[in-house]
Structures are given as C-alpha cells and as structure tokens.
Amino acid sequence: MIKFATRTINQFMQQQKDLFAHYKQPSIKEDSYITGLKLANSLKGSELVPFIPINGRQVNFYYCGPTVYSNSHLGHARTYLGIDVIRRTLRDYFNYDLLSVMNITDIDDKIINGAKQAKQEFLEFTKVWEKDFFSAMEALNIELPDVITRVSDYVPEIVTFIEKIIANGYAYDSNGSVYFDVQKYLADGHTYPKMRPEMNADLLQEGEGESQANKQSEKRSPNDFALWKASKPEEPKWPSPWGEGRPGWHIECSVMASAILGNPIDLHAGGIDLIFPHHDNSLAQAEACFNCDQWINYFIHLGHLNIADRKMSKSLKNFLTIDEVLKRYTARQIRLNFAIHQYDAVMNYSEEQVEQAISKDKAYQEFFQNTKIYLRESQVTGPQKWTQNDFLISNSLRSTKQVIHAALLKNFDFPTVIDAIDKLINQVNVQIANKTVRAPLIQSVVQYVHFILGLIGLNYQTQNNSSSDIKFIMAEVCSIRDQVKLAARKGEFEAISNIVTQKQFQYEKNLSNGIVDCINQFQQQVLAASQEKNKQQLFQLCDKLRDEQLFELGIKIEDKDKEQASIWKQYDPKELKLEREQQQKLIQQKELIKKKEEEKKKQEELEKLEKAKIHPKDMFLSQLDKYSEFDEKGIPVKDKEGNELSKKQKKVVQELWEKQNKIHNQYLESLKKQQQQQQQ
C-alpha cells in the first residue's frame, strides 16, 4: 500500500514536470550575477527556480498596469503593493540594476462602455481614472516604474507587430479583424497555453470581451483570439491594413513590453486572475512574432484577494476603494497588512487582520521612538566595554540577518522577515528599558531594522527628524511641566510662579512656532492659576497641554512615575489623530460587544425564567405531535401513533420531567421569598 502511494505521487510529479518541459532555465554565463534568489515561476508551475538575469546585474521587469475605467480598489493595492515590495527588494537588497515598465490600458471594452455612459470621449474618460490610480499609488507610497506606457500611444507599433505575426503564419485577417491561429501555432510545435498546460486547448474560452461575443463565425477555431478588432461606428478606431479598428487586449502588453525591453525579458508580473487568457496569450503572440521559444524567463503572479472570505465584488457590497480604506488606516498600516501575507498566496482581508497590522505599526513606531530617546540620552563618552547583554543583542542581530536573508532568497518570504524583525525588536526593547546595552550597537540595530522595513515601503524616521531646536525646547517643556505638577502636589504655589516666569520662549528659525505658542500660553495660564492657588486647574492645564495642544502638533508626552521625568515623542500629526480615532473605535467596538453579551445573557435569563414558570405536568401536554397519552404527572406513556414508549424513551422523558420539576420548585421558592420580603 505504501509503495502504491509513493508510486502514485511520483507519477503525479512526473506528469507535472512533463507539463512544463517547455521551460528552459537561463544558463549561467561568465558575467552572470548570482545571488541565490529563487522565484515561484508560473512558467514552471510555480516551482521555485534560481533567478538568473540575462545580462549580469541588469534585470528587465515588466508588469501589467490597470485598465482605467473606475475607482482604484483594494485589489489594485494588493497587486501593486506586492510588486512595489518586489521591486524595492530586487533593487535595494539584491542590488540588481532594475529597469521596470508598467502599462496603462486605455483602450478596452469596459472603457468604451464607461465613456458612453459618462458621455465623454474615451481618452478624456480614461485620464480621470488614470489620475485616480496614480493618486492612490502615491498615497500608498508605491514608487513609480521607470517607464509608463499607454496603449493609445503604441497603436502603430501594435499594427506592425501583428503584421509580423501574420507574416510568420500565426494570424489571419477575417472581416476586418485579425485572429491568432491557435491550431497552426500548436501544429508547429509551440506550447499553448504555457502556464496552464494541463488544460485541453479545445476546451479553453478566450474571454475576449463583450465586443467579440458574437464573432465566432469569423474564426477558424473557437479558441482563436483577437489581435485586432474591427470597430463599430461609435467606437474609437485607428487605421490599419485590415481596415479601421482597435487593438485586442492581449496584444497590448506583448507590444509595449517588447518595445521597451526587447526579447527576451527577464521578469514579468501581474495578478493571478490574468494568468489565462491574458498572460498566456501575451506569451503566444510575442513568441509567434519573434519566432522564439521563450519570450519571458520568469513569470510571477500575485495571489487573489478575498474580503472576509468572499471575493470582492460590488454586488456583494464588499467592494472597497483605496480612498475609503485610507480614511480609516494609514498607508503604513495598509502596507503592513499586505506584507504579513505571502505575495503569491490567497489573502483574506478582514478587520481583525488590519488590527494586527495596526498593532505592529504601533510597535514599530514605539521602537524607533524609544531607541531615539535612548540614543539621545546616551553618552558615547561613557563606559563602552561590552557586557553579556551587548553580546546577546549582537548575536541576535547577526542571526536575524541570516534568517531574513534566507527568507528573501526563498521567493520574497516577507511573513518570515517580519516575524524575525519582531523578535529582534522585542529583545532590544527589553535591553533599552533596562539600559543595559551600548548605544553604538543599538544604532546598528536601528539602521538595519530601518533598512529592512524600507523594503516594505515603511519609513518611521523621516517624520521624527527633529531639529536640535525642537529637541531643546521640548526638553524645556517637559521639565517645566514636570516641575509645575510636582509643586502643585505639594501646594507650593509661589514656586510655580517662579518656574513659569523664568523664561519666555521666542520664535526661532526652523522651530515649530506652534510649540512656542503652546508653552508660552501654558505658562501664562499656570501663572494665573497659581496666583489663585487653584490646584485642580493646574493639573487640568498640564493635561490639556499634553492631550490637546501638543498632541495637535504631533507631540506626545508620556508621564512616568512621580520620581521620573516625562518623555516626549514626535509623530506625524495626522497619524497621531488617526491613531486616537482607531483607539476610540476599538473601545466602542469592545463596549458594543460587551453590551450585546449582556443583552444576550439577560435574554437567556428571561427565557430560563419563563421556562421555570411551566408546571412539570404541563410541559409535555403541548407536544401532541410527539405524544398521545400521559400519566397523572403529565409524563408521556405513548407516542403519537399510540404505541407505548420504549424503556429508553421513558427514561428520557422521566429525566426531563424531573429536571423541569426541580427548576419549577426553585421558581416557586423564589416567589415565596419575594412575598415574605415584601410583607416585612
């Protein structure tokens, strides 16, 4: 049995291997730049294969851009955040010389229909949604590609490309449209579809869009797909040797990628939903044009996105635009939420998972804030001899680097990367809390964590680059506020007057004048309250400075124990406000859950009380659909057909009767006690 199972598995693996026998691994040359990176290559059935660029460190990278006809949504975020992280990692971690190209599809059936409904010219229509897309990408801190191509700019090149395919015998003109000849392509020894070879080509559906739904009679085979579409009178059109028309969807990427990156191309990426027909057809077209066997060496696909375990859809009312999500979460939180999932796996988006990302984002912010304070307060001139704790952190940093390097080599495994970073941060947090590690080593950890999180597009340092002036004034603000609180506790009102009249802050270059206004106003109000000896108002003013005035400017003051000085941290004001809103929302959600649980408990108690009111003799009498005869206690003796109950059935109803008798007696006893209490 074991041998049979092993043989079956081996046969299956061999069949899978045979399906992708067409794939040719790029060979290692003298100038090859080898990092050890392995990618899940869809041309090899998502098998991890070594990444070997064609020309040394140079990597030509094309990825499918959006079809611009509607709002940018969370599915776009899933795809382009994933690609952004891959680009950053290839360039910044593996040091590849990257040239990236992304297209904009501005000619398409959905665009034509959308423009008609909007009563706009189609290019005017697409410019609106293209702007929406790039605005969303900027808001998410997604870097622009090196090259952006629009289909409408490449129509002449598309016509020339199609002419070459026809000349090579793999396409034909039919009634003003041009179709790819799948049977001829297969007959000449080519593989189609390359990334779905397990599918029978005769059963494939091309999915050419609404305009081609009734074009089957023009084709030699139902599997043939359009390279050029004859335009209807009201549709946009361009001249061609076959008459006025417009490009087919699949030909667009073949042409634009080749126009910039040539043939062959190192790397191509896109969403998994495009793998067939779009990507397989793009491959077939390009290889038919160039008469080559392998146009793309590595094809990677980003996984599906589900919303609460269901496919995102307007009809299901779970369609989320990027603008909507950015009103509730920061770009960093959204990026983190995607980064904790493997890029090529199915991802399920839910509020619970976003809360996990929010928690991580908060932990990373606190790490950089706390290490910044630690480094600010540490003196390099102090003792620098390493202790056991320094060796511990140093070893942890080195082992973390090894874990992360291995994870990145394995198809950009960022969930493992983030887990390793979290463990390193936790260890460092313990040491800086106890002040038991040297500052230069902490600086090394901070730089490394900053670099790795930068691959995910997270930056926690630029917002905190306080000038020396701000550091000085905030140190003064914390000191004055701490002194006021201490003196107020002791009732030393004259001392408070001296504290707040010692210094008036002036506006200075590169200094946040809002902070100056806050502290000067604070001192004036504290002086008035101290003269009135109003201790409560003094504490209220200290809280207001912390919770409102400085908070609005992105400054958070954290009070420590009575004997410890308070500390300050600087954040982006918008993010700080959003964090407070998220905390309030979380509190409200918890209160709502608590309220529902209390209501549920109350309802259960009411139901229990109503049940207890029923006399045991009456409990079965209402169940005439089950029983037809009862004894003097009301216990059933015969079923609805008049048959005597079995011994087992009698035991069950007897136990139920006794249970009801017990709770009913308890109810009667409680009523009796209530009556006695009322009489007293």
XYZ file of C-alpha atoms in Angstrom:
680
model
C 0.000 0.000 0.000
C 2.843 2.368 0.869
C 4.662 1.512 -2.379
C 1.495 2.172 -4.367
C 1.024 5.585 -2.730
C 4.655 6.502 -3.366
C 4.409 5.401 -6.979
C 1.223 7.432 -7.446
C 2.867 10.558 -6.031
C 5.930 10.047 -8.204
C 3.751 9.580 -11.279
C 1.865 12.774 -10.497
C 5.093 14.720 -10.010
C 6.462 13.366 -13.276
C 3.260 14.371 -15.076
C 3.551 17.874 -13.641
C 7.188 18.026 -14.690
C 6.307 16.906 -18.219
C 3.630 19.619 -18.485
C 6.285 22.293 -18.060
C 9.018 20.593 -20.094
C 8.857 23.549 -22.488
C 10.524 25.828 -19.908
C 14.227 26.496 -20.360
C 16.190 27.657 -17.327
C 18.531 30.539 -18.291
C 22.118 29.338 -18.329
C 24.854 30.714 -16.085
C 27.433 32.712 -18.033
C 30.771 34.206 -17.118
C 29.211 37.598 -16.318
C 26.107 36.207 -14.564
C 25.169 37.861 -11.287
C 24.069 35.067 -8.947
C 22.510 35.897 -5.577
C 20.818 32.587 -4.787
C 17.355 34.132 -5.197
C 14.637 31.654 -6.195
C 11.267 32.657 -7.635
C 7.933 30.841 -7.877
C 7.892 30.780 -11.669
C 4.451 30.259 -13.232
C 6.226 29.056 -16.383
C 7.400 26.142 -14.263
C 4.140 25.505 -12.418
C 5.089 27.919 -9.587
C 8.130 25.769 -8.816
C 10.943 27.675 -7.097
C 13.670 28.157 -9.687
C 17.008 30.039 -9.486
C 16.793 33.604 -10.767
C 19.463 34.195 -13.419
C 19.218 37.527 -15.281
C 20.149 37.626 -18.958
C 22.816 40.343 -18.673
C 24.783 40.360 -15.434
C 23.110 42.506 -12.754
C 20.659 44.042 -15.235
C 17.041 42.982 -14.791
C 14.320 43.950 -17.259
C 10.992 43.854 -15.440
C 7.517 44.349 -16.963
C 4.272 44.277 -15.024
C 0.670 44.731 -16.054
C -0.845 48.055 -15.080
C -4.507 48.956 -14.576
C -7.365 49.213 -17.027
C -8.513 52.716 -16.141
C -12.298 52.888 -16.119
C -13.276 53.042 -12.417
C -12.052 53.713 -8.869
C -8.784 52.181 -7.717
C -9.702 49.480 -5.224
C -8.169 47.170 -2.676
C -7.424 44.572 -5.360
C -5.169 47.130 -7.043
C -3.483 47.740 -3.691
C -2.852 44.001 -3.293
C -1.186 43.759 -6.710
C 0.822 46.959 -6.845
C 1.934 46.956 -3.207
C 3.236 43.427 -3.782
C 5.071 44.464 -6.940
C 6.428 47.569 -5.193
C 7.950 45.428 -2.424
C 9.448 43.039 -5.002
C 10.969 45.956 -6.953
C 12.478 47.515 -3.818
C 13.900 44.164 -2.732
C 15.449 43.356 -6.112
C 16.999 46.817 -6.309
C 17.912 47.691 -2.717
C 18.613 44.297 -1.140
C 19.892 42.143 -4.002
C 21.478 45.109 -5.786
C 20.109 44.343 -9.247
C 20.203 47.075 -11.879
C 16.462 47.222 -12.432
C 14.554 48.681 -15.384
C 10.823 48.427 -14.734
C 7.955 49.075 -17.137
C 4.224 49.306 -16.392
C 1.453 49.809 -18.918
C -1.811 51.714 -18.724
C -4.645 50.055 -20.630
C -6.675 52.963 -22.010
C -8.352 51.063 -24.876
C -10.775 48.363 -23.743
C -14.437 47.288 -23.920
C -15.109 48.416 -20.335
C -13.560 51.809 -21.075
C -15.650 52.251 -24.212
C -18.852 51.358 -22.323
C -17.910 53.581 -19.371
C -17.143 56.555 -21.623
C -20.509 56.138 -23.364
C -22.340 56.149 -20.037
C -20.372 59.194 -18.875
C -20.925 60.879 -22.267
C -17.213 61.553 -22.585
C -14.591 60.999 -25.263
C -12.810 57.788 -24.279
C -9.334 59.299 -23.697
C -10.869 62.126 -21.653
C -12.667 59.442 -19.646
C -9.502 57.392 -19.041
C -7.492 60.433 -17.899
C -9.868 60.865 -14.957
C -9.395 57.293 -13.761
C -5.685 57.226 -14.578
C -5.255 60.243 -12.295
C -7.269 58.429 -9.617
C -4.974 55.417 -9.926
C -1.718 57.341 -9.632
C -3.085 59.414 -6.739
C -3.924 56.188 -4.915
C -0.462 54.772 -5.635
C 1.203 57.937 -4.307
C -0.951 57.850 -1.170
C 0.197 54.256 -0.562
C 3.859 55.232 -1.109
C 4.110 52.987 -4.171
C 7.041 54.006 -6.329
C 6.502 54.821 -9.977
C 8.041 52.444 -12.524
C 10.938 53.653 -14.648
C 8.728 53.603 -17.750
C 4.952 54.068 -18.169
C 3.337 53.049 -21.459
C -0.195 53.750 -22.666
C -1.862 51.585 -25.287
C -3.134 54.644 -27.160
C 0.493 55.734 -27.744
C 1.529 52.381 -29.232
C -1.140 51.628 -31.842
C 1.283 51.971 -34.828
C 3.715 49.558 -33.116
C 0.834 47.170 -32.446
C -0.118 47.162 -36.148
C 3.487 46.410 -37.137
C 3.686 43.644 -34.524
C 0.518 41.998 -35.868
C 1.828 42.200 -39.432
C 4.887 40.198 -38.348
C 2.702 37.536 -36.718
C 0.668 37.239 -39.940
C 3.865 37.049 -41.998
C 5.076 34.217 -39.762
C 1.842 32.318 -40.443
C 0.260 32.534 -36.989
C -2.587 35.009 -37.592
C -5.208 35.742 -40.237
C -7.477 38.582 -41.347
C -11.212 37.927 -41.146
C -13.847 40.546 -41.924
C -11.633 43.448 -40.797
C -10.455 41.733 -37.601
C -7.260 39.728 -37.095
C -7.194 36.492 -35.077
C -4.385 34.385 -33.677
C -4.334 30.908 -35.262
C -4.050 28.626 -32.236
C -4.157 25.363 -34.245
C -1.348 26.469 -36.567
C 0.705 27.611 -33.574
C 0.285 24.223 -31.873
C 0.906 22.308 -35.111
C 4.308 23.981 -35.456
C 5.397 22.576 -32.093
C 4.653 25.505 -29.803
C 3.099 25.086 -26.353
C -0.213 26.812 -25.607
C -1.241 27.706 -23.006
C 2.192 27.641 -21.378
C 1.164 28.436 -17.805
C -1.995 26.303 -17.907
C -0.739 23.336 -19.931
C -2.950 20.892 -18.035
C -5.965 22.419 -19.791
C -7.186 20.993 -23.088
C -6.826 23.753 -25.688
C -10.119 22.682 -27.316
C -11.962 23.485 -24.086
C -10.388 26.873 -23.481
C -12.503 30.006 -23.556
C -10.771 33.101 -24.784
C -12.732 35.731 -22.817
C -12.298 38.455 -25.438
C -14.899 40.837 -24.018
C -18.402 41.890 -24.947
C -17.499 43.210 -28.408
C -16.337 39.753 -29.524
C -19.201 37.730 -28.061
C -20.796 37.153 -31.473
C -17.653 36.859 -33.587
C -17.246 33.068 -33.542
C -18.237 32.741 -37.216
C -15.239 34.875 -38.228
C -12.769 32.460 -36.640
C -11.187 29.302 -37.964
C -11.409 27.875 -34.451
C -13.384 28.924 -31.357
C -10.053 29.071 -29.478
C -8.578 31.747 -31.732
C -8.350 35.155 -30.065
C -8.415 38.679 -31.443
C -5.242 40.623 -32.155
C -7.120 43.419 -33.934
C -10.828 44.202 -33.694
C -12.850 45.872 -36.403
C -14.507 48.840 -34.702
C -18.185 49.570 -34.619
C -19.260 53.034 -35.851
C -19.446 54.554 -32.354
C -16.164 53.030 -31.099
C -12.665 54.568 -31.223
C -10.725 53.465 -34.299
C -7.284 53.615 -35.902
C -6.189 52.885 -39.485
C -4.670 49.503 -40.330
C -4.057 47.273 -43.379
C -7.247 45.383 -42.395
C -9.464 48.441 -42.070
C -10.257 50.784 -39.204
C -10.237 49.116 -35.816
C -8.523 48.880 -32.449
C -6.084 46.537 -30.696
C -7.136 43.378 -28.902
C -6.476 43.303 -25.173
C -3.695 40.692 -25.106
C -1.580 42.162 -27.920
C -1.123 45.399 -25.986
C 1.256 44.028 -23.337
C 3.205 41.933 -25.865
C 3.962 45.041 -27.921
C 4.644 47.571 -25.157
C 6.877 45.245 -23.146
C 8.870 44.350 -26.253
C 9.091 47.968 -27.411
C 10.970 48.958 -24.249
C 12.620 45.755 -23.029
C 13.034 43.749 -26.239
C 13.282 39.965 -26.433
C 13.824 38.011 -24.250
C 12.694 39.661 -20.997
C 13.874 38.643 -17.536
C 10.770 39.097 -15.410
C 7.036 39.649 -15.891
C 4.439 40.059 -13.117
C 0.716 40.540 -12.643
C -2.331 39.340 -10.749
C -3.141 35.627 -10.752
C -6.508 36.390 -12.389
C -4.597 37.412 -15.550
C -2.662 34.165 -15.951
C -5.210 32.919 -18.507
C -6.133 34.085 -21.000
C -4.208 37.365 -20.842
C -0.695 36.293 -19.921
C -0.727 33.013 -21.822
C -1.995 34.803 -24.919
C 0.612 37.559 -24.493
C 3.324 34.888 -24.450
C 1.968 33.153 -27.555
C 1.744 36.411 -29.522
C 5.265 37.556 -28.685
C 6.830 34.163 -29.392
C 4.894 33.968 -32.671
C 6.170 37.430 -33.633
C 9.807 36.800 -32.713
C 9.800 33.141 -33.796
C 11.288 32.259 -30.406
C 10.620 29.581 -27.800
C 10.761 31.697 -24.646
C 9.941 35.420 -24.569
C 9.735 35.667 -20.733
C 12.186 33.821 -18.478
C 10.335 34.323 -15.168
C 6.620 34.942 -14.702
C 5.365 35.628 -11.170
C 1.754 36.098 -10.090
C 0.239 37.812 -7.078
C -2.477 35.894 -5.245
C -6.215 36.515 -5.089
C -7.671 38.941 -2.569
C -10.838 37.983 -0.687
C -12.828 40.244 1.628
C -13.944 38.401 4.752
C -13.604 35.039 2.948
C -15.552 36.219 -0.108
C -14.432 37.534 -3.485
C -14.508 41.333 -3.592
C -17.481 42.442 -5.653
C -19.791 45.453 -5.899
C -22.769 43.092 -5.998
C -21.721 41.582 -2.652
C -21.336 45.105 -1.197
C -17.790 44.353 -0.027
C -16.096 46.458 -2.701
C -13.529 48.734 -1.029
C -11.809 51.626 -2.804
C -8.331 52.714 -1.769
C -9.669 56.171 -0.845
C -12.203 54.598 1.525
C -9.575 52.464 3.234
C -7.126 55.386 3.584
C -9.741 57.319 5.538
C -9.619 54.615 8.209
C -5.997 53.491 8.153
C -2.593 54.961 7.368
C -0.636 53.911 4.296
C 1.869 52.151 6.576
C -0.868 50.112 8.232
C -2.265 49.079 4.852
C 1.200 48.154 3.561
C 1.900 46.120 6.697
C -1.406 44.303 6.377
C -0.422 43.106 2.897
C 3.227 42.437 3.806
C 2.339 39.909 6.529
C 0.861 37.724 3.760
C 2.936 35.940 1.139
C 2.609 37.848 -2.133
C 1.632 34.849 -4.296
C -0.801 33.242 -1.839
C -4.521 33.876 -1.458
C -5.076 36.719 1.007
C -8.178 37.220 3.096
C -8.736 40.846 4.088
C -10.629 41.386 7.329
C -10.912 43.989 10.087
C -9.285 41.575 12.540
C -6.194 41.263 10.348
C -5.957 45.022 9.897
C -5.975 45.356 13.683
C -2.939 43.059 13.729
C -1.213 45.385 11.252
C -2.162 48.422 13.363
C -0.630 46.744 16.406
C 2.601 46.025 14.518
C 2.740 49.566 13.171
C 2.379 50.904 16.704
C 5.124 48.583 17.954
C 7.492 49.741 15.192
C 6.747 53.401 15.917
C 7.454 52.880 19.598
C 10.677 51.010 18.809
C 12.060 53.899 16.776
C 10.815 56.481 19.293
C 12.258 54.640 22.286
C 15.607 53.925 20.631
C 15.768 57.566 19.581
C 15.288 58.662 23.198
C 17.820 56.046 24.326
C 20.414 57.312 21.866
C 19.577 60.922 22.721
C 20.207 60.294 26.394
C 23.242 58.007 25.978
C 26.749 59.377 26.101
C 29.411 57.823 23.883
C 31.976 59.183 26.347
C 30.542 56.850 28.985
C 31.580 53.205 29.579
C 31.705 51.257 26.289
C 33.052 47.880 27.377
C 30.641 45.199 26.216
C 28.684 43.185 28.738
C 26.834 39.911 28.293
C 23.770 41.881 27.145
C 25.724 43.526 24.327
C 26.913 40.151 23.084
C 23.323 38.892 23.302
C 21.993 41.702 21.093
C 24.908 41.417 18.686
C 24.329 37.683 18.221
C 20.611 38.273 17.840
C 21.230 40.903 15.141
C 23.513 38.580 13.201
C 21.186 35.593 13.411
C 18.259 37.814 12.363
C 20.199 38.873 9.279
C 20.762 35.221 8.384
C 17.086 34.322 8.837
C 15.956 37.301 6.771
C 18.477 36.641 4.007
C 17.301 33.032 3.695
C 13.658 34.184 3.671
C 14.223 36.761 0.934
C 16.090 34.216 -1.178
C 13.028 31.973 -0.943
C 10.617 33.865 -3.208
C 10.487 37.055 -1.098
C 9.124 35.410 2.051
C 8.220 38.611 3.899
C 5.963 36.995 6.537
C 9.119 35.283 7.842
C 11.055 38.547 7.517
C 8.525 40.440 9.623
C 8.429 37.691 12.238
C 12.245 37.853 12.542
C 12.180 41.655 12.847
C 9.522 41.442 15.565
C 11.655 39.047 17.619
C 14.740 41.272 17.278
C 12.777 44.370 18.293
C 11.343 42.602 21.359
C 14.837 41.658 22.532
C 16.153 45.189 22.042
C 13.151 46.705 23.830
C 13.991 44.715 26.960
C 17.616 45.853 26.941
C 16.954 49.559 26.368
C 14.258 49.521 29.066
C 16.891 48.251 31.480
C 19.579 50.499 29.918
C 21.971 47.549 29.691
C 23.386 47.821 26.150
C 25.819 50.202 24.416
C 24.420 52.978 22.223
C 26.530 52.272 19.075
C 25.185 48.717 18.946
C 21.607 49.995 19.281
C 22.326 52.397 16.431
C 23.392 49.438 14.268
C 20.163 47.592 15.072
C 18.082 50.679 14.294
C 19.797 51.156 10.929
C 19.241 47.515 9.964
C 15.580 47.449 11.019
C 15.030 50.718 9.157
C 16.619 49.234 6.020
C 14.549 46.024 6.096
C 11.271 47.824 6.778
C 12.203 50.160 3.936
C 11.952 47.184 1.569
C 8.280 47.009 2.551
C 7.996 50.747 1.931
C 7.764 51.643 5.623
C 9.621 54.687 6.921
C 9.478 55.592 10.589
C 12.388 58.011 10.711
C 11.786 60.925 8.334
C 8.770 62.082 10.352
C 10.876 62.068 13.501
C 13.904 64.003 12.258
C 13.527 66.729 14.867
C 15.866 69.683 14.623
C 18.172 70.384 17.560
C 15.978 73.417 18.329
C 12.892 71.232 18.791
C 14.844 68.799 20.967
C 15.927 71.693 23.161
C 12.530 73.332 23.501
C 10.724 70.028 24.125
C 13.208 69.141 26.846
C 12.384 72.529 28.429
C 8.630 71.990 28.001
C 8.752 68.597 29.755
C 10.911 69.986 32.535
C 8.639 72.978 33.216
C 5.510 70.835 33.130
C 7.046 68.223 35.493
C 8.071 70.967 37.940
C 4.596 72.535 37.881
C 2.936 69.175 38.641
C 5.351 68.414 41.482
C 4.927 71.837 43.065
C 1.135 71.633 42.690
C 1.070 68.329 44.586
C 2.946 69.994 47.432
C 0.847 73.164 47.270
C 3.939 75.312 46.595
C 2.165 77.987 44.536
C 4.884 80.617 44.896
C 7.435 78.177 43.499
C 5.145 77.603 40.499
C 5.100 81.345 39.801
C 8.893 81.367 39.789
C 9.072 78.331 37.474
C 6.839 79.781 34.751
C 8.264 83.323 34.832
C 11.915 82.307 34.474
C 11.811 82.047 30.672
C 9.644 83.181 27.777
C 10.281 81.271 24.552
C 10.896 83.175 21.325
C 10.211 82.247 17.693
C 13.333 80.877 16.057
C 14.285 79.759 12.556
C 13.422 76.100 11.790
C 11.445 75.892 15.029
C 7.789 74.892 15.265
C 6.230 78.176 16.320
C 3.137 76.224 17.339
C 5.171 74.689 20.162
C 6.348 78.154 21.222
C 2.743 79.378 21.323
C 1.682 76.343 23.374
C 4.336 76.679 26.067
C 4.004 80.461 26.393
C 0.213 80.199 26.717
C 0.648 77.339 29.186
C 2.980 79.419 31.360
C 0.597 82.400 31.383
C -2.382 80.232 32.366
C -0.368 78.385 35.019
C 0.782 81.711 36.496
C -2.837 82.864 36.831
C -3.942 79.547 38.370
C -1.040 79.544 40.858
C -1.886 83.079 41.984
C -5.440 81.864 42.647
C -3.976 78.769 44.377
C -6.197 76.577 42.210
C -4.530 73.150 42.388
C -7.199 71.368 40.296
C -6.891 73.891 37.470
C -3.100 73.476 37.467
C -3.407 69.742 36.857
C -6.050 70.365 34.182
C -3.712 72.766 32.368
C -0.922 70.167 32.446
C -3.279 67.560 30.985
C -4.551 69.975 28.328
C -1.002 70.756 27.193
C -0.314 67.026 26.853
C -3.639 65.762 25.476
C -4.741 68.625 23.243
C -2.303 71.419 22.454
C 0.905 69.490 21.803
C -0.998 66.431 20.595
C -2.444 68.529 17.745
C 1.147 69.319 16.701
C 2.174 65.655 16.650
C 3.925 65.733 20.028
C 3.085 63.020 22.533
C 4.191 63.463 26.160
C 4.357 60.311 28.263
C 4.214 60.759 32.028
C 6.271 58.338 34.094
C 6.306 57.658 37.829
C 6.306 60.694 40.146
C 10.076 60.482 40.571
C 10.831 60.036 36.836
C 10.943 62.783 34.230
C 8.361 62.691 31.460
C 9.491 61.982 27.896
C 8.321 63.336 24.541
C 7.928 61.710 21.148
C 7.251 63.291 17.775
C 4.806 61.833 15.232
C 3.046 62.879 12.081
C 0.083 64.911 13.442
C -2.407 63.295 11.041
C -1.271 59.799 12.002
C -1.411 60.649 15.694
C -5.012 61.835 15.341
C -5.918 58.733 13.318
C -4.332 56.539 15.988
C -6.536 58.140 18.631
C -9.619 57.661 16.420
C -8.706 53.986 15.920
C -8.291 53.534 19.677
C -11.667 55.169 20.319
C -13.255 52.983 17.646
C -11.733 49.881 19.253
C -13.093 50.937 22.654
C -16.534 51.488 21.121
C -16.406 48.062 19.451
C -15.482 46.421 22.766
C -18.296 48.276 24.539
C -20.727 47.184 21.815
C -19.618 43.548 22.170
C -19.965 43.821 25.942
C -23.439 45.323 25.584
C -24.519 42.555 23.201
C -23.194 39.896 25.592
C -25.087 41.493 28.483
C -28.272 41.627 26.395
C -27.781 38.021 25.376
C -27.262 36.996 28.990
C -30.342 38.954 30.038
C -32.397 37.306 27.297
C -31.175 33.855 28.340
C -32.155 34.578 31.939
C -35.613 35.705 30.814
C -36.031 32.557 28.746
C -34.839 30.499 31.697
C -37.355 32.248 33.959
C -40.218 31.683 31.502
C -39.280 28.031 31.259
C -39.186 27.718 35.066
C -42.766 29.039 35.281
C -44.089 25.993 33.393
C -45.544 23.333 35.705
C -43.903 19.928 35.014
C -47.366 18.426 34.481
C -47.927 20.822 31.545
C -44.550 20.647 29.834
C -45.384 17.655 27.569
C -49.084 18.352 27.038
C -48.316 20.847 24.254
C -46.291 18.244 22.334
C -49.200 16.355 20.782
C -47.189 15.959 17.580
C -44.981 13.542 19.564
C -47.187 12.027 22.273
C -50.809 10.870 22.540
C -51.244 9.713 26.164
C -49.844 10.919 29.528
C -49.927 9.650 33.153
C -51.220 11.583 36.168
C -47.957 13.568 36.390
C -48.176 14.617 32.755
C -45.361 12.274 31.683
C -45.885 10.752 28.190
C -46.584 6.998 28.073
C -47.487 6.593 24.371
C -46.150 8.158 21.157
C -48.326 9.955 18.578
C -49.232 6.630 16.861
C -50.485 5.239 20.201
C -47.534 2.904 20.722
C -46.174 2.549 24.236
C -42.866 4.303 24.748
C -39.776 2.116 24.942
C -37.811 1.746 28.138
C -35.165 4.158 26.832
C -37.773 6.727 25.779
C -39.472 6.503 29.175
C -36.157 7.155 30.874
C -35.537 10.243 28.747
C -38.955 11.849 29.381
C -38.735 10.960 33.092
C -35.384 12.769 33.385
C -36.760 15.784 31.533
C -39.798 15.875 33.826
C -37.613 15.671 36.958
C -35.383 18.471 35.680
C -38.412 20.676 34.987
C -39.902 19.790 38.362
C -36.677 20.915 40.062
C -36.406 24.318 38.345
C -40.152 24.935 38.769
C -39.899 24.289 42.515
C -36.917 26.647 42.671
C -39.009 29.269 40.921
C -41.896 28.779 43.382
C -39.450 29.041 46.282
C -38.044 32.302 44.949
C -41.579 33.715 44.600
C -42.313 32.730 48.191
C -39.173 34.526 49.448
C -40.080 37.659 47.487
C -43.555 37.697 49.041
C -42.098 37.290 52.529
C -39.672 40.173 51.941
C -42.499 42.398 50.697
C -44.579 41.599 53.796
C -41.665 42.540 56.064
